[in-house]
Amino acid sequence: MKTEEIEAEAQTPATVPEPGRRLSPLAKGALVSAVTGSVVLGSILLVPPSSPERGAAPAPGSAGRAANAAVAGVEASLPDLAALIRDREAYLRAHPRDDRSWAALGAAYVEQGQRTADSVFYPKAERALRISLQLRSAGNVDAMDGLAALANARHDYRTAKKWGEASVKLAPKRWTTYPLLIETYGRLGDYKAVDRALGTLTKLHSGAVVMARAGQVYQDHGWRDDALASLTDAAALASTPSERAACLHRAGELMWERGQSAQALNYFSQALAADPDNDASLAGKGRALASLGRTTEAVQAYRSVLATRPRPEYALELGELYESLGFGDAAKAEYDLLRKRVGADGVNGVDDSLLLGRLEADHGNPRSAVTRLRAEWGRAPSVQTADALGWALHKAGNDKEALKYAQRATDPEHGGTVRSALIVYHRGEVERQLKMDGPARRHIGEALRINPAFSPLLSPLAKKALAALGDPPVGEPGKAWGTKASTAPPSKPHAAPRSPAPERPASRPPANESPAVRPTAPAAPPKPAPPAATPPAQAPAKPSPRPTPQTQTPKPPGA
């Protein structure tokens, strides 16, 4: 039964109170991890009904498994999640005034939309959650959390903050709201609030869900060893294959960010073995394969994931891979697909201004990108937005203003503690154009030390730029490297001091079970001997700046 049909059976009482402006059908939002979506759904299903027929448990089988997983705050499989949605829809035919079931259905729609990359579920989720609020306007934190998750998924972080903080005000010890707020505060650039929310979360709860969220925060702080330990602990404690896959995927992302592509590929492969529906790991596999020079396999991975989960960010990555290989028409087709998908998502309330700004800056109209990203900066002044706006300004020819945003994106005082190779390179290139040779040499060199293959398009340019800058002059190390105190270039990217943020929570195995063994980071495989005239899949681990199409590149679709 469709939500619209069920909605017609529910009567609308008093006006729904809101913590801020009313969400429109085109409300803007963000991508939240599916783990967080499961937490929201589980918090709703966990509370017992107040009457025999309110919030009846799902029937045994797939729906029951999904409900049990959600109650534990973990991911269910996609088939089980779909079964839970069908079960709640069927239940609401007979009980259209059950506010808790409406909230559960709305939260399930949000999670389904996130995990299938299908934004058509978001309007359904909004309708279900608003009906829940209409049926029980006072103290309905279930619906408030669901609306916060929905706003995050639509990249409308200010609305997510209003709903999340309203929920915390009513139920400050409800731990499931804090993962939502951690995501929200990070996207709004309020990193002190992120630390406070994580500190509260770790006091209220523990386990794999909390450790996974903590690992993401540690990664954002630049504490990579702590992040990897927390994520692998979470993977060891995961109670479902989907949850384990989500943690392994994050560990793979961390390893790729560190320039350890072979280890990243291993983590992504483990995640896919645990859950073949983990599309983020298939895209991550494509990214790692491209970094290793295995471009044929990389293209196949991207095309496979786009066939089932056409997320616009994957189209951007594949387009840039095609462009690096000299296939301009194939790249343009992917960029066009990105724009088409973003337009379709916009109809369902998703705002992809940040992604569109990045696309236009590098592959379209940089001035249009600047206009779009200035508006995004006003809505969500995060490190990612500062970096994107600074780069768009650089591409538009305004390097002086670009430097201000590039510095903010790398300034620890403003949360710029993640030593992302791409972000650091952006700053170095802006400095190079401004004839600031010392700082440019330091930052471009740092980007290549972090990850020598951070981008199929920009990594070769970074190497050429660093070579053009040449060796630093002798006797003036501060001027040569853009520093006052150091006498040599930094050997490793610096990390933020450990003290300001909350401590990493200790792992706690489930009751009556022995402690889980943390999976160890995989060792890098031995480098294969480069055979003569082989396809990209057999190329040496270190990719060349631009492989020759005859021997190392795949043919584009339709060629």
Coordinates of C-alpha atoms in Angstrom, one line a residue, residues 35 57 99 151 156 191 232 243 253 257 277 294 310 352 369 415 448 452 551:
V35 CA 24.5 3.0 10.4
A57 CA 6.2 -6.1 16.5
D99 CA 2.1 7.4 15.6
A151 CA 17.3 16.6 6.7
D156 CA 19.8 20.4 4.9
Y191 CA 33.9 20.9 15.3
T232 CA 38.6 -2.3 13.2
E243 CA 27.4 -3.4 9.8
E253 CA 38.7 4.9 3.0
E257 CA 43.5 8.6 2.2
D277 CA 25.2 -4.5 -1.5
R294 CA 44.9 -1.1 -12.8
P310 CA 23.9 5.7 -9.7
D352 CA 24.0 18.6 -4.2
A369 CA 30.8 27.3 -9.4
G415 CA 38.8 22.2 11.9
L448 CA 52.3 13.8 -2.7
P452 CA 51.0 10.1 -4.4
T551 CA 48.3 -1.0 -23.9

